[in-house]
Amino acid sequence: MTGTDIAVFDLADPDTFRNGAPHEALAALRRTDPVLWQPMRGEQGFWAVLRHADVVEVARRHDVYSSSEGGVVIETLPPETLARMRTMLLAMDPPRHGHYRSPVSVHFRPRMIALLEQGVRDLCRAVMAEARERVDVEFVHEVVAPLPTQVIGELFGLPRSDWGYIQELAERITSAQDPDLAGPDAKDGTGGLEMACYAVEFAAERRRRGLDDDMTSVILSADFGGQPMSDADFGGFFVQLVTAGNDTTKSLLSSGLVTLLRHPGQLAELRADPTLMAGAVEEILRYDNPLHYFRRTALVDTELGGTHIAAGDKVAMYYTSANRDEDVYPDAQTFDIRRRPNPHVSFGMGAHFCLGAHLARLEARLFLHELLETFPGIELTDKPVRVRSNLVNSYKRIPVRLTA
Ligand code: HEM
């Protein structure tokens, strides 16, 4: 890769990812510039961290790399948007992060999530039964989206009549760079504000009616570092959990189908031996991870992979690149549902490791299983279209024919 190529390689530009991640260029850069400076138009640029070992180091060293200082996206946020982001677990630093994470994390442990299995399976079967009636479908919105929406709706005890609205808001928030999905207000981040306002009202209403045993009640009645959560803080918490619960899982299920259809031999193996499903889900997560990166801000001068990083620098961990690092994965560019071990970083690493990882895995396993069981024939009827984004790796349209 020449200097000129690197100069035009722009990870901040959503169009760089229009046809999928630039995996070949990333592979070359991992060898020549593993901690790559990326200028940005009209604002401070950032370091793109491309190697697996360096991504792990940034994720683990929260004493050096802060989630809260500048938030977790590469764009410099207006102060009020940054303040709102800091009410999310994702953008908290210790000790506050620990105070907020501990009371909720017990409810997302594997044993607790396993209790949801039958309910999630029933939801998957209902989704497939409806899809059977349609045959030609837009897979993302007509088949995939209802599942995470219902799972999160039930988990939080949201009124059924609001589920569609919440799903639409979650999509607007994560797809703010795609004019097709974002809506007119997207640029100033009002999708997040609108959802936070919904959550504040919902919390007040739940306190009036009395709490029970759903996630909303758990959060509203828990002790967060010696005090209860305010309704305003609940707003930020809710936005993150509900957006991640809806949209990131939707990305995983959608790219799961596309990836399997593009590897018909492995799809056939999976159909023949469903015990391969858990490994297949891990490989889908590695190969087509739903989030390209999350950012940190260096708190002190430091060094990463031989590169000097100054205090205040933006540092972005590129999961998309780390997941294909040849130093970690043999045949890194090859999709292989039997890959073992598979230490992908798609759910992050360290203190901020994804709270919903076990839930997302459960949904993916059951959804893909029921899909393959219900439809012996699945074919693309047109080219899948990706969401325009430098952050979310997702599809907005997958036209398919489902044959039962
Ligand atoms: C395939 C689906 C998902 C992917 C790829 C994903 C990815 C991630 C990643 C990479 C992080 C780390 C953030 C960081 O280090 O800055 C994270 C954190 C988080 N995720 Fe997920 N996520 C998924 C599903 C979910 C679901 C279903 C939920 C909740 C129901 C959820 C809730 C969260 C929360 C609350 C955090 C913040 C944890 C913390 O900061 O302590 N995620 N997720």
Coordinates of C-alpha atoms and ligand atoms in Angstrom, one line a residue:
M1 CA 0.0 0.0 0.0
T2 CA 1.5 3.4 -1.0
G3 CA 1.3 6.6 0.9
T4 CA -1.2 7.9 -1.7
D5 CA -3.6 5.0 -1.1
I6 CA -3.5 5.5 2.7
A7 CA -4.3 9.2 2.2
V8 CA -7.5 8.4 0.4
F9 CA -8.5 5.6 2.8
D10 CA -11.1 7.3 4.9
L11 CA -12.7 5.2 7.7
A12 CA -14.7 8.3 8.8
D13 CA -16.6 8.4 5.5
P14 CA -19.7 6.3 5.7
D15 CA -19.4 5.6 1.9
T16 CA -16.2 3.7 2.5
F17 CA -18.4 0.9 3.9
R18 CA -21.1 1.1 1.2
N19 CA -20.3 -2.3 -0.2
G20 CA -19.0 -3.8 3.0
A21 CA -15.8 -3.2 5.0
P22 CA -12.6 -2.6 2.9
H23 CA -11.0 -5.9 4.2
E24 CA -8.2 -6.1 1.7
A25 CA -7.0 -2.6 2.5
L26 CA -7.3 -3.2 6.2
A27 CA -5.2 -6.4 5.9
A28 CA -2.4 -4.4 4.1
L29 CA -2.6 -1.6 6.7
R30 CA -2.4 -4.1 9.6
R31 CA 1.1 -4.9 8.3
T32 CA 2.3 -1.3 7.5
D33 CA 0.3 1.1 9.8
P34 CA -1.4 -0.9 12.5
V35 CA -2.2 2.2 14.5
L36 CA -3.3 4.4 11.6
W37 CA -3.8 8.2 11.8
Q38 CA -7.1 9.2 10.1
P39 CA -7.7 12.9 9.5
M40 CA -11.3 14.1 9.7
R41 CA -12.8 17.0 7.8
G42 CA -13.3 20.1 10.0
E43 CA -12.5 18.4 13.3
Q44 CA -9.7 16.5 15.2
G45 CA -8.8 13.2 13.5
F46 CA -8.3 9.9 15.2
W47 CA -6.1 6.8 15.6
A48 CA -7.6 3.7 14.0
V49 CA -6.4 0.7 15.9
L50 CA -6.3 -2.3 13.5
R51 CA -4.6 -5.2 15.2
H52 CA -6.3 -7.6 17.5
A53 CA -3.7 -7.3 20.3
D54 CA -3.8 -3.5 20.2
V55 CA -7.7 -3.4 20.3
V56 CA -7.6 -5.7 23.3
E57 CA -5.1 -3.5 25.0
V58 CA -7.1 -0.3 24.5
A59 CA -10.3 -2.0 25.6
R60 CA -8.6 -3.4 28.8
R61 CA -6.8 -0.2 29.8
H62 CA -9.7 2.0 31.0
D63 CA -7.2 3.8 33.3
V64 CA -5.5 5.1 30.1
Y65 CA -8.3 5.2 27.5
S66 CA -11.6 6.8 28.6
S67 CA -15.1 6.0 27.3
S68 CA -16.5 9.1 29.0
E69 CA -14.1 11.9 28.1
G70 CA -15.2 12.2 24.4
G71 CA -17.8 9.5 24.2
V72 CA -17.6 6.4 22.0
V73 CA -18.0 7.6 18.4
I74 CA -15.2 9.2 16.3
E75 CA -17.2 12.4 15.6
T76 CA -16.7 15.3 18.1
L77 CA -20.1 15.6 19.7
P78 CA -21.9 18.8 20.7
P79 CA -21.7 19.2 24.5
E80 CA -25.4 18.4 25.1
T81 CA -25.2 15.2 22.9
L82 CA -22.0 14.2 24.8
A83 CA -23.7 14.8 28.1
R84 CA -26.6 12.6 27.1
M85 CA -24.3 9.9 25.9
R86 CA -22.6 9.9 29.3
T87 CA -25.8 8.7 30.9
M88 CA -25.3 5.5 29.1
L89 CA -23.3 2.7 30.7
L90 CA -21.3 2.5 27.5
A91 CA -19.8 6.0 28.0
M92 CA -19.1 5.8 31.8
D93 CA -15.7 5.4 33.4
P94 CA -14.9 3.8 36.7
P95 CA -15.9 4.1 39.5
R96 CA -19.3 5.3 38.2
H97 CA -19.4 2.6 35.5
G98 CA -19.1 -0.2 38.1
H99 CA -21.8 1.3 40.3
Y100 CA -24.2 1.4 37.4
R101 CA -23.2 -1.9 35.8
S102 CA -23.3 -4.3 38.8
P103 CA -27.0 -4.1 39.7
V104 CA -28.0 -4.8 36.1
S105 CA -25.3 -7.3 35.0
V106 CA -26.6 -10.1 37.1
H107 CA -29.8 -10.1 35.0
F108 CA -27.8 -10.7 31.8
R109 CA -25.7 -13.6 33.0
P110 CA -25.9 -16.9 31.0
R111 CA -28.1 -18.6 33.6
M112 CA -30.7 -15.8 33.7
I113 CA -30.7 -15.5 29.9
A114 CA -31.2 -19.3 29.6
L115 CA -34.5 -18.9 31.3
L116 CA -35.7 -16.8 28.4
E117 CA -35.0 -19.7 25.9
Q118 CA -38.5 -21.1 25.5
G119 CA -40.1 -17.7 25.3
V120 CA -37.6 -16.6 22.6
R121 CA -38.2 -19.9 20.7
D122 CA -42.0 -19.3 20.7
L123 CA -41.5 -15.8 19.4
C124 CA -39.2 -17.1 16.6
R125 CA -41.9 -19.7 15.6
A126 CA -44.5 -17.0 15.5
V127 CA -42.3 -14.8 13.3
M128 CA -41.7 -17.7 10.9
A129 CA -45.4 -18.6 10.8
E130 CA -46.1 -15.1 9.7
A131 CA -43.3 -15.1 7.1
R132 CA -44.7 -18.4 5.7
E133 CA -47.8 -16.6 4.6
R134 CA -45.8 -14.0 2.6
V135 CA -43.2 -16.0 0.6
D136 CA -41.5 -12.9 -1.0
V137 CA -40.3 -10.7 1.9
E138 CA -38.1 -7.8 2.7
F139 CA -36.2 -9.9 5.3
V140 CA -34.7 -7.1 7.5
H141 CA -38.0 -5.4 8.4
E142 CA -40.6 -8.1 7.8
V143 CA -38.8 -11.1 9.3
V144 CA -35.9 -10.1 11.5
A145 CA -36.9 -6.8 13.1
P146 CA -40.0 -8.1 15.0
L147 CA -37.9 -10.6 17.0
P148 CA -35.5 -8.3 18.9
T149 CA -38.3 -5.8 19.2
Q150 CA -40.6 -8.3 21.0
V151 CA -37.8 -9.7 23.1
I152 CA -36.8 -6.2 24.4
G153 CA -40.5 -5.1 24.7
E154 CA -41.2 -8.1 26.9
L155 CA -38.0 -7.8 28.9
F156 CA -38.7 -4.1 29.8
G157 CA -42.5 -4.6 30.1
L158 CA -43.2 -2.0 27.3
P159 CA -46.8 -1.7 26.2
R160 CA -47.2 -3.8 23.0
S161 CA -48.7 -0.8 21.2
D162 CA -45.4 1.1 21.6
W163 CA -43.1 -1.7 20.2
G164 CA -43.2 -0.6 16.6
Y165 CA -42.5 3.0 17.6
I166 CA -39.5 2.0 19.7
Q167 CA -38.1 -0.2 16.9
E168 CA -38.4 2.7 14.4
L169 CA -36.7 5.1 16.9
A170 CA -33.9 2.6 17.5
E171 CA -33.2 2.3 13.8
R172 CA -33.2 6.1 13.4
I173 CA -30.7 6.4 16.2
T174 CA -28.2 3.9 14.9
S175 CA -28.7 4.8 11.2
A176 CA -28.3 8.6 11.6
Q177 CA -25.8 8.7 8.6
D178 CA -28.3 7.1 6.2
P179 CA -30.8 9.6 4.8
D180 CA -33.2 6.7 3.9
L181 CA -33.6 5.7 7.5
A182 CA -32.6 8.6 9.6
G183 CA -35.5 11.0 9.1
P184 CA -35.3 14.8 8.9
D185 CA -34.1 15.3 12.6
A186 CA -31.3 12.8 12.6
K187 CA -28.3 15.1 12.4
D188 CA -28.8 16.7 15.8
G189 CA -29.4 13.3 17.4
T190 CA -33.1 14.0 18.3
G191 CA -33.9 10.3 17.9
G192 CA -32.0 9.6 21.1
L193 CA -33.6 12.6 22.9
E194 CA -37.1 11.4 21.8
M195 CA -36.4 7.9 23.1
A196 CA -35.0 9.3 26.4
C197 CA -38.1 11.4 26.9
Y198 CA -40.3 8.4 26.2
A199 CA -38.3 6.5 28.8
V200 CA -38.6 9.2 31.4
E201 CA -42.4 9.3 31.0
F202 CA -42.5 5.5 31.0
A203 CA -40.4 5.3 34.3
A204 CA -42.7 7.9 36.0
E205 CA -45.8 5.9 34.9
R206 CA -44.3 2.6 36.1
R207 CA -43.5 4.1 39.5
R208 CA -47.1 5.3 39.8
R209 CA -48.5 1.9 38.9
G210 CA -46.1 0.0 41.0
L211 CA -43.0 -2.0 40.0
D212 CA -42.9 -5.8 39.3
D213 CA -40.1 -8.1 38.1
D214 CA -39.3 -6.8 34.6
M215 CA -36.0 -5.1 33.7
T216 CA -37.6 -1.6 34.0
S217 CA -38.5 -2.5 37.6
V218 CA -35.1 -4.0 38.3
I219 CA -33.4 -0.8 37.2
L220 CA -35.8 1.6 38.9
S221 CA -35.6 -0.2 42.3
A222 CA -31.8 -1.0 42.3
D223 CA -29.1 0.7 44.3
F224 CA -26.6 2.5 42.1
G225 CA -23.6 3.4 44.2
G226 CA -25.7 4.3 47.2
Q227 CA -28.7 5.9 45.5
P228 CA -31.6 4.9 43.3
M229 CA -31.6 5.8 39.6
S230 CA -33.3 9.0 38.7
D231 CA -35.9 9.0 35.9
A232 CA -33.5 11.2 33.9
D233 CA -30.6 8.7 34.2
F234 CA -33.1 5.9 33.4
G235 CA -33.6 7.7 30.1
G236 CA -30.0 7.2 29.0
F237 CA -29.8 3.7 30.3
F238 CA -33.0 2.8 28.5
V239 CA -31.8 4.3 25.2
Q240 CA -28.7 2.3 25.2
L241 CA -30.2 -1.0 26.2
V242 CA -33.2 -0.7 23.9
T243 CA -31.2 0.5 20.9
A244 CA -28.5 -2.2 21.3
G245 CA -31.1 -4.8 22.1
N246 CA -33.1 -3.9 19.0
D247 CA -30.8 -2.8 16.3
T248 CA -27.5 -4.5 16.9
T249 CA -29.2 -7.8 17.2
K250 CA -31.2 -7.0 14.0
S251 CA -27.8 -6.5 12.2
L252 CA -26.5 -9.9 13.4
L253 CA -29.6 -11.8 12.3
S254 CA -29.7 -10.1 8.9
S255 CA -26.0 -10.5 8.1
G256 CA -26.3 -14.1 9.4
L257 CA -28.6 -14.9 6.6
V258 CA -26.7 -13.1 3.9
T259 CA -23.4 -14.6 4.9
L260 CA -24.8 -18.1 5.0
L261 CA -26.5 -17.7 1.5
R262 CA -23.1 -16.6 0.2
H263 CA -21.5 -19.8 1.5
P264 CA -24.0 -22.4 0.3
G265 CA -21.7 -25.3 1.2
Q266 CA -21.6 -24.3 4.8
L267 CA -25.3 -23.5 4.9
A268 CA -25.9 -27.1 3.7
E269 CA -23.6 -28.4 6.5
L270 CA -25.5 -26.4 9.0
R271 CA -28.9 -27.6 7.8
A272 CA -27.6 -31.2 8.0
D273 CA -26.1 -30.8 11.5
P274 CA -27.8 -28.2 13.7
T275 CA -25.2 -28.8 16.5
L276 CA -22.9 -26.6 14.4
M277 CA -25.2 -23.6 15.1
A278 CA -23.4 -22.1 18.1
G279 CA -20.1 -22.1 16.3
A280 CA -21.8 -20.7 13.2
V281 CA -23.2 -17.7 15.2
E282 CA -19.7 -17.0 16.6
E283 CA -18.2 -17.0 13.1
I284 CA -21.0 -14.7 11.7
L285 CA -20.2 -12.4 14.6
R286 CA -16.5 -12.5 13.7
Y287 CA -16.9 -12.3 9.9
D288 CA -19.6 -9.7 9.6
N289 CA -19.6 -8.0 13.1
P290 CA -22.5 -5.6 13.6
L291 CA -20.4 -2.7 14.9
H292 CA -17.2 -1.6 13.1
Y293 CA -15.6 0.2 16.1
F294 CA -16.0 2.0 19.4
R295 CA -13.9 4.9 20.4
R296 CA -11.9 5.9 23.5
T297 CA -10.0 9.1 24.4
A298 CA -6.4 8.9 25.8
L299 CA -6.2 10.4 29.3
V300 CA -2.4 10.5 29.3
D301 CA 0.5 10.4 26.8
T302 CA 1.1 6.7 26.0
E303 CA 2.3 4.3 23.4
L304 CA 0.4 1.8 21.4
G305 CA 1.9 -0.7 19.0
G306 CA 5.0 1.5 18.8
T307 CA 3.0 4.6 18.0
H308 CA 3.0 7.6 20.3
I309 CA -0.5 8.6 21.4
A310 CA -1.0 12.0 23.1
A311 CA -3.3 12.8 26.0
G312 CA -6.6 13.9 24.4
D313 CA -6.2 11.9 21.2
K314 CA -9.2 10.0 19.9
V315 CA -8.5 6.2 19.6
A316 CA -10.9 3.9 17.7
M317 CA -10.8 0.1 18.2
Y318 CA -11.6 -1.4 14.8
Y319 CA -13.3 -4.7 15.6
T320 CA -13.8 -5.2 11.9
S321 CA -10.1 -5.3 11.4
A322 CA -9.1 -7.1 14.6
N323 CA -11.5 -9.9 13.8
R324 CA -9.5 -10.7 10.6
D325 CA -6.0 -10.3 12.1
E326 CA -3.8 -13.0 10.5
D327 CA -1.7 -13.2 13.7
V328 CA -4.8 -14.6 15.5
Y329 CA -6.8 -16.4 12.8
P330 CA -5.5 -18.8 10.3
D331 CA -7.3 -18.0 6.9
A332 CA -8.6 -14.9 8.5
Q333 CA -10.6 -13.9 5.4
T334 CA -12.4 -17.2 5.1
F335 CA -15.8 -17.8 6.6
D336 CA -15.6 -21.1 8.5
I337 CA -18.5 -22.2 10.8
R338 CA -16.1 -24.8 12.4
R339 CA -13.5 -22.3 13.4
R340 CA -12.0 -23.0 16.8
P341 CA -10.9 -21.1 18.8
N342 CA -12.7 -17.9 17.8
P343 CA -11.7 -15.1 20.1
H344 CA -13.5 -12.3 18.1
V345 CA -13.9 -8.9 19.7
S346 CA -17.4 -8.1 18.3
F347 CA -18.8 -7.7 21.8
G348 CA -15.9 -5.6 22.9
M349 CA -13.6 -6.7 25.8
G350 CA -12.8 -5.8 29.4
A351 CA -15.0 -3.7 31.7
H352 CA -17.4 -2.6 28.9
F353 CA -17.9 -6.1 27.5
C354 CA -21.4 -6.2 26.0
L355 CA -24.0 -6.7 28.6
G356 CA -26.4 -8.3 26.1
A357 CA -23.9 -10.7 24.5
H358 CA -25.7 -13.9 25.8
L359 CA -29.1 -12.6 24.9
A360 CA -27.9 -11.7 21.3
R361 CA -26.3 -15.1 21.0
L362 CA -29.5 -16.9 22.2
E363 CA -31.7 -14.9 19.8
A364 CA -29.3 -15.6 16.8
R365 CA -29.1 -19.3 17.5
L366 CA -32.9 -19.8 17.9
F367 CA -33.8 -17.5 15.1
L368 CA -31.5 -19.0 12.5
H369 CA -32.4 -22.6 13.6
E370 CA -36.2 -21.9 13.2
L371 CA -35.5 -20.1 9.9
L372 CA -33.6 -23.1 8.4
E373 CA -36.1 -25.6 9.8
T374 CA -39.2 -23.7 8.5
F375 CA -37.8 -22.8 5.0
P376 CA -35.8 -25.5 3.1
G377 CA -35.6 -22.9 0.3
I378 CA -34.2 -19.4 0.8
E379 CA -33.0 -17.3 -2.1
L380 CA -32.1 -13.7 -2.7
T381 CA -34.4 -12.1 -5.2
D382 CA -32.3 -8.9 -5.5
K383 CA -29.0 -7.5 -4.2
P384 CA -29.0 -6.8 -0.4
V385 CA -28.5 -3.1 0.4
R386 CA -26.4 -2.0 3.4
V387 CA -27.1 0.9 5.8
R388 CA -24.9 3.9 5.0
S389 CA -22.7 4.2 8.1
N390 CA -19.1 4.3 9.4
L391 CA -20.2 2.6 12.6
V392 CA -23.0 0.1 12.1
N393 CA -22.4 -2.8 9.8
S394 CA -25.9 -3.6 8.8
Y395 CA -28.4 -4.2 6.0
K396 CA -31.5 -2.1 5.3
R397 CA -32.9 -4.3 2.6
I398 CA -32.6 -8.0 1.9
P399 CA -35.2 -9.1 -0.6
V400 CA -35.7 -12.9 -0.4
R401 CA -38.1 -15.7 -1.4
L402 CA -38.8 -18.1 1.4
T403 CA -40.1 -21.6 0.4
A404 CA -41.6 -23.8 3.1
Ligands
HEM1 C1 -25.1 -8.8 18.1 C2 -25.5 -7.9 19.0 C3 -24.6 -7.0 19.8 C4 -23.4 -6.5 19.5 C5 -22.5 -6.8 18.3 C6 -23.0 -5.7 20.6 C7 -21.8 -5.0 20.7 C8 -21.3 -4.4 21.8 C9 -20.0 -3.9 22.0 C10 -18.9 -3.9 21.0 C11 -19.9 -3.3 23.3 C12 -18.7 -2.7 23.9 C13 -18.7 -1.2 24.0 C14 -17.4 -0.6 24.4 O1 -16.4 -1.2 24.7 O2 -17.3 0.7 24.3 C15 -21.3 -3.4 23.8 C16 -21.6 -2.9 25.1 C17 -22.9 -3.0 25.5 N1 -24.0 -3.7 25.0 FE1 -24.0 -4.7 23.3 N2 -24.0 -5.6 21.5 C18 -25.0 -6.4 21.0 C19 -26.2 -6.7 21.6 C20 -26.7 -6.1 22.8 C21 -27.9 -6.4 23.4 C22 -29.0 -7.4 22.9 C23 -28.0 -5.6 24.5 C24 -29.0 -5.5 25.6 C25 -30.2 -6.0 25.6 C26 -26.7 -4.9 24.6 C27 -26.4 -4.0 25.6 C28 -25.1 -3.5 25.8 C29 -24.7 -2.6 26.9 C30 -25.6 -2.1 28.0 C31 -23.4 -2.3 26.7 C32 -22.5 -1.4 27.6 C33 -21.8 -2.2 28.6 C34 -20.9 -1.4 29.5 O3 -20.4 -0.3 29.0 O4 -20.6 -1.8 30.6 N3 -25.9 -5.3 23.5 N4 -22.1 -4.1 23.0

